[in-house]
CSV table of C-alpha atoms (C1' of nucleotides) in Angstrom, one decimal:
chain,number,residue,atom,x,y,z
A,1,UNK,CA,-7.7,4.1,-4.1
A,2,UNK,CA,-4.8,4.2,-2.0
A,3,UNK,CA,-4.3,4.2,1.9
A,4,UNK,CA,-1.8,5.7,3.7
A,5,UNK,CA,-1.2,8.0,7.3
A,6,UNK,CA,-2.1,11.0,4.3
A,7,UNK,CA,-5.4,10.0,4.0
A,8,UNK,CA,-5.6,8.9,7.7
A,9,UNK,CA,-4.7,12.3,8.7
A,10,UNK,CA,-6.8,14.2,6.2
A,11,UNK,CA,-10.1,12.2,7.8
A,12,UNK,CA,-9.1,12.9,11.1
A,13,UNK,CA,-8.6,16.3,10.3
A,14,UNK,CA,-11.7,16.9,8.3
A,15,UNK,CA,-13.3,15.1,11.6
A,16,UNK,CA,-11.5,17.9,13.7
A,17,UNK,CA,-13.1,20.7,11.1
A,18,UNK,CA,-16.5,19.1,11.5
A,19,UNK,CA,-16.2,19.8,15.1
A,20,UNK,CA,-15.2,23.2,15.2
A,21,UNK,CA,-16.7,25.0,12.5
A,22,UNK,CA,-19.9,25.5,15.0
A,23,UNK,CA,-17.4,27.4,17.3
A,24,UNK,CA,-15.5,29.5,15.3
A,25,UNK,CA,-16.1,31.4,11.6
A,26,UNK,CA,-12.9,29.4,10.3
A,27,UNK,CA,-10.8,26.6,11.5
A,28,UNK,CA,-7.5,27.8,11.0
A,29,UNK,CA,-4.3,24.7,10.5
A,30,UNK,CA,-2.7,25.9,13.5
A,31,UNK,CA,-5.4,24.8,15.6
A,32,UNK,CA,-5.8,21.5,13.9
A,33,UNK,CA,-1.8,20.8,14.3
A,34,UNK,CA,-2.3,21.2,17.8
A,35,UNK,CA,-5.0,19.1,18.0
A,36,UNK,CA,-4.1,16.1,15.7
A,37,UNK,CA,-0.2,16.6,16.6
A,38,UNK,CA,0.5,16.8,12.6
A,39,UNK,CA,3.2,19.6,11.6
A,40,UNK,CA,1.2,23.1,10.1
A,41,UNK,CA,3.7,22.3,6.9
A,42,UNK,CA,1.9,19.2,6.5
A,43,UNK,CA,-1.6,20.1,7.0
A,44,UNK,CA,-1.2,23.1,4.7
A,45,UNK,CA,-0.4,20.1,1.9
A,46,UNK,CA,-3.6,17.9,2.6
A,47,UNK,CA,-5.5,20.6,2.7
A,48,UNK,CA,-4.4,21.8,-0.7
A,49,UNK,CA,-5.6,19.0,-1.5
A,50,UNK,CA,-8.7,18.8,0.5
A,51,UNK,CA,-9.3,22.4,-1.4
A,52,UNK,CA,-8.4,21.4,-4.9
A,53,UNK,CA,-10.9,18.5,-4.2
A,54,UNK,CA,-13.7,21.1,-3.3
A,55,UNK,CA,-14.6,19.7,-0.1
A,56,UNK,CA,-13.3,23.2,2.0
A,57,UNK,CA,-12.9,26.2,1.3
A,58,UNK,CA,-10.1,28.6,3.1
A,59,UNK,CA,-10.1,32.2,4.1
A,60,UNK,CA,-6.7,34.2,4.1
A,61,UNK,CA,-5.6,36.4,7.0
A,62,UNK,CA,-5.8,37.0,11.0
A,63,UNK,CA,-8.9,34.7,11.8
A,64,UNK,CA,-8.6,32.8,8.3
A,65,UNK,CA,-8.9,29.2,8.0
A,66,UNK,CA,-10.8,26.7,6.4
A,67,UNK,CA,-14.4,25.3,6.5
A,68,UNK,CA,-16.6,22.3,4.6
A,69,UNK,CA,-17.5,23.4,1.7
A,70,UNK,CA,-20.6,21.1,2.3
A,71,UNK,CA,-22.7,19.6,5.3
A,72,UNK,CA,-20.7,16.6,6.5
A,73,UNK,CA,-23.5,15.1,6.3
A,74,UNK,CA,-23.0,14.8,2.4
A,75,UNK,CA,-19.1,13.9,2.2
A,76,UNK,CA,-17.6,10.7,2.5
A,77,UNK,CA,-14.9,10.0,3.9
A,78,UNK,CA,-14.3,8.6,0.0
A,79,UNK,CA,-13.9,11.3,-1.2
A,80,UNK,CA,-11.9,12.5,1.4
A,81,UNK,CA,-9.3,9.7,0.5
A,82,UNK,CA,-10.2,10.1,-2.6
A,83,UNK,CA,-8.5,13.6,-2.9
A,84,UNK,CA,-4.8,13.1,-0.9
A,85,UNK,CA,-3.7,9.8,-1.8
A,86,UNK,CA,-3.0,9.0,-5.6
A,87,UNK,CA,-5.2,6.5,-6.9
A,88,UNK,CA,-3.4,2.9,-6.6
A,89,UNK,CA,-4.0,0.3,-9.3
A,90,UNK,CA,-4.9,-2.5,-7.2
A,91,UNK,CA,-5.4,-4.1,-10.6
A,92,UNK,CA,-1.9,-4.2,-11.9
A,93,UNK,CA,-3.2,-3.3,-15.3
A,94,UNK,CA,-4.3,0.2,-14.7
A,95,UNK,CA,-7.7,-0.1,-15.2
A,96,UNK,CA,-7.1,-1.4,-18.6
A,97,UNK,CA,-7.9,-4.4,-19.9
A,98,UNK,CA,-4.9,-5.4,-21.6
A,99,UNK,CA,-2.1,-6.3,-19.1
A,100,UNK,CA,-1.9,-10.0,-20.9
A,101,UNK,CA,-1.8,-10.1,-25.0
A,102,UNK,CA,-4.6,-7.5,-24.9
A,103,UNK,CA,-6.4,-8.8,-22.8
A,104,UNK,CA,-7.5,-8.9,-18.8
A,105,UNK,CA,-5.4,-11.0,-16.8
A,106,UNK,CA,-6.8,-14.1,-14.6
A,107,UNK,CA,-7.1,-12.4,-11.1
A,108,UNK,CA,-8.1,-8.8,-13.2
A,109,UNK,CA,-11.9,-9.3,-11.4
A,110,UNK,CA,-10.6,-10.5,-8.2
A,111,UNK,CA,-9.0,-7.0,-7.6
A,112,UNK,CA,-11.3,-4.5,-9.3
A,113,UNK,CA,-14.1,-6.0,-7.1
A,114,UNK,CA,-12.5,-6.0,-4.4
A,115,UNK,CA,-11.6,-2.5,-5.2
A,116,UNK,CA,-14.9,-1.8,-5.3
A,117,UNK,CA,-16.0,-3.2,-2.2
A,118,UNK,CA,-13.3,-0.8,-0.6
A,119,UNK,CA,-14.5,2.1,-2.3
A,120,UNK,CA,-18.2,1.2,-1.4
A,121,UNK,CA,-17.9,1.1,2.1
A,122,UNK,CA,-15.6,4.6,2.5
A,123,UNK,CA,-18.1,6.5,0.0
A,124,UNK,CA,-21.6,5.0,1.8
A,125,UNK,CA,-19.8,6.4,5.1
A,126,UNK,CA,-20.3,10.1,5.8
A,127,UNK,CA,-18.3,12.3,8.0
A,128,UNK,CA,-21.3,13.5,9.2
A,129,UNK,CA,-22.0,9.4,10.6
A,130,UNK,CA,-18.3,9.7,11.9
A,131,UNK,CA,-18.7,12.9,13.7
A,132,UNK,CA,-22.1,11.9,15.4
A,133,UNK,CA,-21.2,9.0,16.9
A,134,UNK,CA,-21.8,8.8,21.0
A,135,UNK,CA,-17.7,7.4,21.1
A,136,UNK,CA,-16.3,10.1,18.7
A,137,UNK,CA,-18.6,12.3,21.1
A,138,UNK,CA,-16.2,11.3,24.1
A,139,UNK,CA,-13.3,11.4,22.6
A,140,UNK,CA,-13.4,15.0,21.5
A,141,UNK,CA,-14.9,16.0,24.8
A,142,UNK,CA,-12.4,14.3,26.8
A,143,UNK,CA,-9.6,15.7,24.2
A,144,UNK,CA,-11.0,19.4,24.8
A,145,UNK,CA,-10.5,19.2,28.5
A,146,UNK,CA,-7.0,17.6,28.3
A,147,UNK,CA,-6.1,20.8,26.1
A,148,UNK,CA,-7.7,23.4,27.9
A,149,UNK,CA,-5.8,22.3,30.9
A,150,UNK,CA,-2.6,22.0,29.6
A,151,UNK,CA,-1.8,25.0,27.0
A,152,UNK,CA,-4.2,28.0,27.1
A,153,UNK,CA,-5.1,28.1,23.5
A,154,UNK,CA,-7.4,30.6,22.3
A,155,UNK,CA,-10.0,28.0,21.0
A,156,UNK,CA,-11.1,25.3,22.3
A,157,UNK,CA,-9.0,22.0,21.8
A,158,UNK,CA,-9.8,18.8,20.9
A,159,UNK,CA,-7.4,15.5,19.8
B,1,UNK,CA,-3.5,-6.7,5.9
B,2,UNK,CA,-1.8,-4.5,3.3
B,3,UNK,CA,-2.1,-5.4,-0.7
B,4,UNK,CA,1.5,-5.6,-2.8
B,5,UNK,CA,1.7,-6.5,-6.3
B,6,UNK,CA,3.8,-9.3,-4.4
B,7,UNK,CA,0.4,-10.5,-3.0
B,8,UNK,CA,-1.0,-10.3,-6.2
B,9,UNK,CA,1.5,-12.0,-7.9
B,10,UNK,CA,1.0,-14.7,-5.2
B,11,UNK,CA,-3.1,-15.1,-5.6
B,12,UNK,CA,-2.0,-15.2,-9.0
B,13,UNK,CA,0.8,-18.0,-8.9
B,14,UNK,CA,-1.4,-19.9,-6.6
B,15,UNK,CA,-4.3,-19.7,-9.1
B,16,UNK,CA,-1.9,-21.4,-11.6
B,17,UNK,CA,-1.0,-23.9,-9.6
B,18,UNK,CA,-5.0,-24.8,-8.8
B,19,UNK,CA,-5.1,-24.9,-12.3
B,20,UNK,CA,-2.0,-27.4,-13.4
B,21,UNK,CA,-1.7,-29.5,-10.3
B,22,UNK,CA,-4.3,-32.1,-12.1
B,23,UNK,CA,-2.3,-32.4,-15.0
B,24,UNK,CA,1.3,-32.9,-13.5
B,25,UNK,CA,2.3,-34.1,-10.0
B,26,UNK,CA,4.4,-30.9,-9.7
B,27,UNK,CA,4.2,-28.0,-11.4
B,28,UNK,CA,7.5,-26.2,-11.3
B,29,UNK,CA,8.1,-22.7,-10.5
B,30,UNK,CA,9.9,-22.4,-14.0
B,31,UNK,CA,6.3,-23.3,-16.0
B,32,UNK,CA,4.4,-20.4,-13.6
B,33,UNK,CA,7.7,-18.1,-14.1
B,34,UNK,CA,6.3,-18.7,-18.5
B,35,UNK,CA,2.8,-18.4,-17.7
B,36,UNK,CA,2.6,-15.0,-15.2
B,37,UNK,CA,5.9,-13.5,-16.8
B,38,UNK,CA,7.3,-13.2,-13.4
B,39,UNK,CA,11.1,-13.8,-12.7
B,40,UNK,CA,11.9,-17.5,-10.7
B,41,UNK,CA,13.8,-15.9,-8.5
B,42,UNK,CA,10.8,-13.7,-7.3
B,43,UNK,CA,8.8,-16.4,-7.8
B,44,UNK,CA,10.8,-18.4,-5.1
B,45,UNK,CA,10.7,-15.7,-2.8
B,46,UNK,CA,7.1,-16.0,-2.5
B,47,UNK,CA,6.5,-19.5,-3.1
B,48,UNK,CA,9.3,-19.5,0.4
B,49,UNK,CA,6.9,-17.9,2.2
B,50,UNK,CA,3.5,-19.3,0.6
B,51,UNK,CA,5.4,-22.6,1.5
B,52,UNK,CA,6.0,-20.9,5.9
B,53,UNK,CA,2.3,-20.1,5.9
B,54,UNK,CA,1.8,-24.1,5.1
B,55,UNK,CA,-0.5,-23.4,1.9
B,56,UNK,CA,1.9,-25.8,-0.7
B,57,UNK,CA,4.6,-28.3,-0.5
B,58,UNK,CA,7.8,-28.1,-2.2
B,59,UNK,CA,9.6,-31.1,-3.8
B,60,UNK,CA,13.0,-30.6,-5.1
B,61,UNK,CA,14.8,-32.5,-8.3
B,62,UNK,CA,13.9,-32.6,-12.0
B,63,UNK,CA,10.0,-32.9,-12.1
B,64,UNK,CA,10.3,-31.3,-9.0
B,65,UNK,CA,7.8,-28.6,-8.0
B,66,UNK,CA,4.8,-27.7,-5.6
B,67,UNK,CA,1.1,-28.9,-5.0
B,68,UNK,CA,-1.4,-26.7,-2.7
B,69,UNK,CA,-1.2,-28.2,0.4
B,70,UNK,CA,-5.1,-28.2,0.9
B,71,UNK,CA,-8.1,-28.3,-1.3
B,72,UNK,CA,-8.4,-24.9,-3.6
B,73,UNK,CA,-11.6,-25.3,-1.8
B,74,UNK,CA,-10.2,-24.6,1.2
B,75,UNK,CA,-7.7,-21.8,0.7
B,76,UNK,CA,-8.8,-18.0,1.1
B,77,UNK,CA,-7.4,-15.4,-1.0
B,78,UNK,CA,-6.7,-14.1,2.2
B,79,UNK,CA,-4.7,-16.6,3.4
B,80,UNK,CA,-2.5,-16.4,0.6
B,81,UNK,CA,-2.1,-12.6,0.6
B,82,UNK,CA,-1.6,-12.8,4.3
B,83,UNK,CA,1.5,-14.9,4.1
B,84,UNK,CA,3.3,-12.8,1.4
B,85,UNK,CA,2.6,-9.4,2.8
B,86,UNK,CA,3.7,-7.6,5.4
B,87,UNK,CA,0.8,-6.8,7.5
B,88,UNK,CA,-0.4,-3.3,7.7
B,89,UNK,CA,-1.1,-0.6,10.8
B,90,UNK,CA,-4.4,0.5,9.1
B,91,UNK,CA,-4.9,1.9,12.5
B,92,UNK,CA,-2.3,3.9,13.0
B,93,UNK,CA,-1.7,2.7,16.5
B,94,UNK,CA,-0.3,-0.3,15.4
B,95,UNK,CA,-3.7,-2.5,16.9
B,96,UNK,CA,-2.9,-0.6,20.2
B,97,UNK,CA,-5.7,1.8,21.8
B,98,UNK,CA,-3.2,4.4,23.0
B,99,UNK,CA,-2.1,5.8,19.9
B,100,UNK,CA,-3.0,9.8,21.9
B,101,UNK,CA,-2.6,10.2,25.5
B,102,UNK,CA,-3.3,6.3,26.6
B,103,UNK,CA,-6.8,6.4,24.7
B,104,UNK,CA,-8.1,6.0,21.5
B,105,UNK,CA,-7.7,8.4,18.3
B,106,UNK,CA,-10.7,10.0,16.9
B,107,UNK,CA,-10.3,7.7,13.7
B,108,UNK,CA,-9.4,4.5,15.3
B,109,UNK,CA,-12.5,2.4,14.8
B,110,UNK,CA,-13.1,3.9,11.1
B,111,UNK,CA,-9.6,2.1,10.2
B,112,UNK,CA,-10.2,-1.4,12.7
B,113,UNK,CA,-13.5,-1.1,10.6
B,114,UNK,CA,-12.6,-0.7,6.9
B,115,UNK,CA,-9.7,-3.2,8.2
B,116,UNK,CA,-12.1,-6.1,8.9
B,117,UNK,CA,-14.5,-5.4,5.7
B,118,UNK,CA,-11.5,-6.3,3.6
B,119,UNK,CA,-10.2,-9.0,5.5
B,120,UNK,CA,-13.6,-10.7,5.5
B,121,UNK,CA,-14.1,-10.0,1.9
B,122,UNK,CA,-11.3,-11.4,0.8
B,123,UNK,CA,-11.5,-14.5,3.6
B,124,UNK,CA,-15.0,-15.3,2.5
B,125,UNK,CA,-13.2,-15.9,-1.0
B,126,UNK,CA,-11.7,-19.4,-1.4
B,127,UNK,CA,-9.1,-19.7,-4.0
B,128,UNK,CA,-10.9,-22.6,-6.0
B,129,UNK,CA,-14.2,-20.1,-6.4
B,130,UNK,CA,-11.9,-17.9,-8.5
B,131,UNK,CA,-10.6,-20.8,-10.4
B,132,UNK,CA,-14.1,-22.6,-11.0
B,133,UNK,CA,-15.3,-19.5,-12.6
B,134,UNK,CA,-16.2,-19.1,-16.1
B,135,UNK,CA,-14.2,-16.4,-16.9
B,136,UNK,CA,-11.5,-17.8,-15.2
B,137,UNK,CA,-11.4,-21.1,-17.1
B,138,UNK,CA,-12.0,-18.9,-20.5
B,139,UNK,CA,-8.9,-16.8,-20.2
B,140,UNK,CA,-7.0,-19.6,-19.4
B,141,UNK,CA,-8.3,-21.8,-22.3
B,142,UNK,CA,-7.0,-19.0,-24.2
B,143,UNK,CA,-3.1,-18.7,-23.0
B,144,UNK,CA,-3.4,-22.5,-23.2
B,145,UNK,CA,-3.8,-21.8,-27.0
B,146,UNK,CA,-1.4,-19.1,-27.2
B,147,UNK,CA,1.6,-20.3,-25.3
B,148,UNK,CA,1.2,-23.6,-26.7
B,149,UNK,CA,1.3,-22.2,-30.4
B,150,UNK,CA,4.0,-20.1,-29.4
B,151,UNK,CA,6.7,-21.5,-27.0
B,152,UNK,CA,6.6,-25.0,-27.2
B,153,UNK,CA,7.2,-25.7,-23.5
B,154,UNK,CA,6.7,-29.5,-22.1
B,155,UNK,CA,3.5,-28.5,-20.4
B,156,UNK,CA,0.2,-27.0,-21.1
B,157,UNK,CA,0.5,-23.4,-21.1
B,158,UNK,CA,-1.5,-20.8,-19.2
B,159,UNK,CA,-1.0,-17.3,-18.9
C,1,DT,C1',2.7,48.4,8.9
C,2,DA,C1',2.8,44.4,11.5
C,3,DA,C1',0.9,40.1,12.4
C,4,DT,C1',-1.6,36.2,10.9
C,5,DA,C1',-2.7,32.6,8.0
C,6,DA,C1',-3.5,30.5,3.6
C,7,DC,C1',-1.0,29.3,-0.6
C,8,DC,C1',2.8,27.3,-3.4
C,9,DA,C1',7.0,24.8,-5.2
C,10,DA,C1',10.7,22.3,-4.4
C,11,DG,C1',13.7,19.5,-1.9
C,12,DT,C1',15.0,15.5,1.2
C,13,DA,C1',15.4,11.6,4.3
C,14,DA,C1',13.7,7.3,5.4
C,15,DA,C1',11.2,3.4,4.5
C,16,DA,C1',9.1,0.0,1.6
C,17,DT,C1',8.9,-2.4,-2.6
C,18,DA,C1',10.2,-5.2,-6.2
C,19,DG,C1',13.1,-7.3,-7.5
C,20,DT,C1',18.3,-9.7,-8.5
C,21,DC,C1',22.5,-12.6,-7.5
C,22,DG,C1',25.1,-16.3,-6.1
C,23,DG,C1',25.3,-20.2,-4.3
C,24,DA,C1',23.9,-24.9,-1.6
C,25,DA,C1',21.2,-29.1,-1.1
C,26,DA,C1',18.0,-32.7,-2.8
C,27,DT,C1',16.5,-35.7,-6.3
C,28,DA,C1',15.8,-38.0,-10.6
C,29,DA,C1',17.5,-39.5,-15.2
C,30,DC,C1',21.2,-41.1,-17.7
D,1,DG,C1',28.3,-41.6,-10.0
D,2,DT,C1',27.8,-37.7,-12.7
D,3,DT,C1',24.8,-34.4,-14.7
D,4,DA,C1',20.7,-31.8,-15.0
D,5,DT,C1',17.0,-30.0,-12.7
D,6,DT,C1',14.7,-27.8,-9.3
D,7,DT,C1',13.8,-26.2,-4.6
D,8,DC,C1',15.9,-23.7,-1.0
D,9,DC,C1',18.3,-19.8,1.3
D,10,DG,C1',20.5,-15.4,2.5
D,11,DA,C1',22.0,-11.2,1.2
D,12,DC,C1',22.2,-7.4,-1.6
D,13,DT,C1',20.5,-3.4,-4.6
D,14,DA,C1',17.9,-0.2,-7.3
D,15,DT,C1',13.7,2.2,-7.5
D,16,DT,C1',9.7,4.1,-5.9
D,17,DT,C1',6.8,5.9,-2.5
D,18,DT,C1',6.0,8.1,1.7
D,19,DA,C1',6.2,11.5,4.9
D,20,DC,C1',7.6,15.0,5.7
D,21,DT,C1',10.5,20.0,5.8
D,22,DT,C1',12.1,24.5,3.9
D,23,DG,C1',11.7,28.8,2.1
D,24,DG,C1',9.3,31.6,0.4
D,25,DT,C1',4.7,34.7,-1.5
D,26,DT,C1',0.1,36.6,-1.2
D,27,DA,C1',-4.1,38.0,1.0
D,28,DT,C1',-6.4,40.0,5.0
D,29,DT,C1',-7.3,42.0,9.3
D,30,DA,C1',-6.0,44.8,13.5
DNA sequence: TAATAACCAAGTAAAATAGTCGGAAATAAC
DNA sequence: GTTATTTCCGACTATTTTACTTGGTTATTA
């Protein structure tokens, strides 16, 4: 599992969907961009993705826009990873067993387990745990007001 | 902390040298070059750097080579990964806390987070843990065997 | 029918990665 | 004291990956 700003920007956006979906029917891109300061262009690829992944589902049209597919309660931010960024072989065999002579390598242990410790701790975290939190909380209210003031969207804004 | 097949290569190198160092005074960049099928000229390149972070010492000439500057005991995989690799902005906001509007993004503890399980993970893991371990000493029994049959080098041969 | 927004494929510029190349300096063996 | 060995050092380069953009098409609502 790889880790880039891709990944980055899908959780944060995915964070952003959690919080809105209460407001509106559909979160559309457009809003999100604004929010996270990502490119529409860009977004529209994640959340490709994000959909091809099943963890949101998009509407087409005036008022479209995407939603979870699921509580956030029950995706990780794993998965969310999971489904921009290309897998990386942290292993340098690619998964296989055979990168020396047929067989594994000295260190071949050393990186799937810490692979797995990786993977562990993104897929035991939930967005839902994320979005709860008391300083995510803030952040989003304190977001909301900075966008409200300054450019008159129709929704409400967060960062 | 980011993770590089360079950083791998170096746990990797380093490993060998934990290995050999009882059986020669030096062991030469030229033997590890055999064992992990890596160039000597990349090999230099990280063994330059392994060398800046104070983790071996160099000595030049024929029989010429490096030792681990500590105990294998007392070198963390970390250590060694941290002194070939670039360090990464897992954050984003490059360790800052103004990456949006002087404050903190939505995301930023998630990444600090994640950041410091690996680091600690990989900390906690001394480099002569790796090489006590069964496994460990079985695979290199093995190239022993197989590099010896097959190349005839002056050394014992690991892979 | 006009506007909105998802959907899709391909292209591109910059950065990072994974190396190579060509030499210089130190040291040991002969 | 010459030769071989090996570290040491800086620069260069090819490839891959990343982070996007561009230019459309299709669905849906007003």
């Amino acid at each position: 599992m790889k880790l880039t700003t891709k990944g980055r920007y899908a959780v944060t956006a995915m964070m952003d969907l959690a919080l809105h979906q209460s407001e509106h029917e559909h979160v559309s891109l457009k809003s999100i961009a604004n929010h996270q300061e990502i490119s529409v262009a860009y977004l529209e690829q994640i959340f490709s993705k994000l959909k091809a992944g099943g963890l949101v589902n998009g509407i087409r049209g005036p008022n479209g826009g995407y939603r979870l597919s699921r509580s956030a309660e029950s995706i990780s931010i794993f998965e969310i990873i999971d489904a921009v960024d290309e897998p990386i072989d942290i292993t340098r065999c690619h998964g296989k067993k055979d990168c020396q002579d047929g067989e594994v390598c000295l260190t071949h242990e050393l990186w799937t387990d810490l692979s797995n410790q990786i993977s562990s701790f993104l897929d035991q975290l939930k967005l839902g745990d994320i979005v709860r939190s008391e300083r995510v909380r803030k952040v989003a209210a304190r977001q909301s007001m900075r966008c409200t003031e300054a450019q008159q969207t129709q929704h409400v804004s967060f960062n």
